[in-house]
C-alpha positions as CSV (number, residue, x, y, z in Angstrom):
1,X,0.0,0.0,0.0
2,X,1.5,3.3,-1.0
3,X,1.3,6.2,1.4
4,X,0.2,9.6,0.1
5,X,2.8,12.4,0.7
6,X,1.9,15.8,2.0
7,X,4.2,18.9,2.3
8,X,4.7,20.9,5.4
9,X,5.5,24.7,5.3
10,X,9.3,23.9,5.3
11,X,8.8,21.8,2.1
12,X,9.8,18.6,3.9
13,X,7.7,15.7,2.7
14,X,6.0,13.6,5.4
15,X,3.8,10.6,4.9
16,X,0.1,11.0,5.3
17,X,-1.6,8.1,7.0
18,X,-5.1,8.9,5.9
19,X,-5.4,6.0,3.6
20,X,-3.6,3.4,5.8
21,X,-6.6,1.7,7.2
22,X,-7.5,-1.9,7.3
23,X,-10.1,-4.2,8.8
24,X,-8.9,-7.0,11.0
25,X,-11.0,-10.0,11.8
26,X,-10.7,-11.6,15.3
27,X,-12.1,-15.2,15.5
28,X,-13.3,-16.8,18.8
29,X,-14.3,-20.4,19.4
30,X,-13.0,-23.7,20.7
31,X,-12.7,-25.0,17.1
32,X,-11.3,-22.3,14.8
33,X,-12.4,-24.3,11.8
34,X,-15.9,-23.6,12.9
35,X,-15.6,-20.5,15.1
36,X,-18.4,-19.4,17.4
37,X,-18.2,-15.8,16.2
38,X,-15.8,-13.2,14.8
39,X,-15.4,-9.5,15.4
40,X,-14.2,-7.1,12.7
41,X,-12.2,-4.1,13.8
42,X,-11.4,-1.0,11.6
43,X,-7.8,-0.1,12.2
44,X,-5.9,3.0,11.1
45,X,-2.1,3.0,11.4
46,X,-1.8,6.5,12.7
47,X,0.2,7.5,15.7
48,X,-3.1,7.9,17.5
49,X,-3.0,5.1,20.0
50,X,-6.7,4.3,19.9
51,X,-6.9,3.4,16.2
52,X,-5.2,0.1,16.2
53,X,-5.6,-3.2,18.1
54,X,-3.1,-3.5,20.9
55,X,-1.8,-7.0,21.7
56,X,-3.2,-6.7,25.3
57,X,-6.7,-6.1,23.9
58,X,-6.5,-9.4,22.0
59,X,-5.5,-11.2,25.2
60,X,-8.3,-9.6,27.1
61,X,-10.8,-10.4,24.4
62,X,-9.6,-14.1,24.5
63,X,-10.0,-14.1,28.3
64,X,-13.5,-12.8,28.0
65,X,-14.3,-15.6,25.5
66,X,-12.7,-18.2,27.8
67,X,-14.7,-16.9,30.8
68,X,-17.9,-16.3,28.7
69,X,-20.2,-17.7,31.4
70,X,-19.1,-14.9,33.8
71,X,-19.8,-12.2,31.1
72,X,-23.2,-13.3,29.9
73,X,-25.6,-10.7,31.1
74,X,-22.9,-8.8,33.0
75,X,-22.5,-5.0,33.0
76,X,-19.2,-4.2,31.3
77,X,-17.4,-0.9,31.0
78,X,-14.3,-0.5,28.7
79,X,-12.4,2.6,29.7
80,X,-10.4,4.1,26.8
81,X,-12.0,1.7,24.5
82,X,-10.2,2.7,21.3
83,X,-10.9,-0.1,18.8
84,X,-13.2,-1.7,21.4
85,X,-12.3,-5.4,20.8
86,X,-12.7,-6.5,24.4
87,X,-16.0,-4.6,24.8
88,X,-17.4,-5.9,21.5
89,X,-16.4,-9.4,22.5
90,X,-18.4,-9.0,25.8
91,X,-21.3,-7.5,23.9
92,X,-21.4,-10.5,21.5
93,X,-21.6,-12.8,24.5
94,X,-24.6,-10.9,25.9
95,X,-23.0,-8.4,28.2
96,X,-24.5,-4.9,28.6
97,X,-21.5,-3.0,27.4
98,X,-20.6,0.7,27.8
99,X,-17.6,1.9,25.8
100,X,-15.7,5.1,26.8
101,X,-13.1,7.4,25.3
102,X,-11.8,10.9,25.5
103,X,-13.9,13.6,23.7
104,X,-10.7,15.1,22.3
105,X,-10.2,12.0,20.2
106,X,-13.0,12.5,17.7
107,X,-11.6,10.1,15.1
108,X,-11.4,7.4,17.8
109,X,-15.0,8.0,18.9
110,X,-16.1,7.8,15.3
111,X,-14.2,4.6,14.9
112,X,-16.1,3.2,18.0
113,X,-19.4,4.0,16.3
114,X,-18.2,2.4,13.0
115,X,-17.1,-0.9,14.6
116,X,-20.4,-1.2,16.6
117,X,-22.3,-0.8,13.3
118,X,-19.9,-3.1,11.4
119,X,-20.5,-5.9,13.9
120,X,-24.2,-5.1,14.3
121,X,-23.9,-4.6,18.1
122,X,-25.7,-2.2,20.3
123,X,-23.2,-0.1,22.2
124,X,-23.6,2.5,24.8
125,X,-20.8,5.1,24.5
126,X,-19.9,7.5,27.2
127,X,-17.7,10.4,25.9
128,X,-15.4,11.7,28.6
129,X,-14.7,15.4,28.5
130,X,-11.4,16.1,30.3
131,X,-10.4,19.7,31.1
132,X,-10.5,21.6,34.4
133,X,-13.7,19.7,35.1
134,X,-14.5,16.2,34.3
135,X,-17.9,15.5,32.6
136,X,-19.5,12.8,30.5
137,X,-21.9,12.8,27.6
138,X,-23.9,9.7,26.8
139,X,-24.5,8.5,23.3
140,X,-26.2,5.2,22.2
141,X,-25.2,3.8,18.9
142,X,-26.9,0.7,17.6
């Protein structure tokens, strides 16, 4: 995949990561030839931390799958959800999931909405506004 180049004021070319997005598929089940379900995640290879799946979120999502009886019907909150893989895994297993992230990260919040829609999961999203005061704004995205 070729990266688009943009120019800064000092005429130095820097790569633009606008087109460097992909969708990863994460498969869960005891028999991977016939998985129980899969979750698709839209990832963008920007420096923004919340736009790609971290290895620890894959491990947490697998833990949720392995402990699925504990998560069925449970209330789950994913703080700093980013790509939301653990939260979406819990939602797929029947948890009542709330995803949160920082209001200053609009691209990350939009990505949360997109992955909820892509996986056809109902997600409650709490947007955290962090400044001199801490406040939250509630959004519900089917």
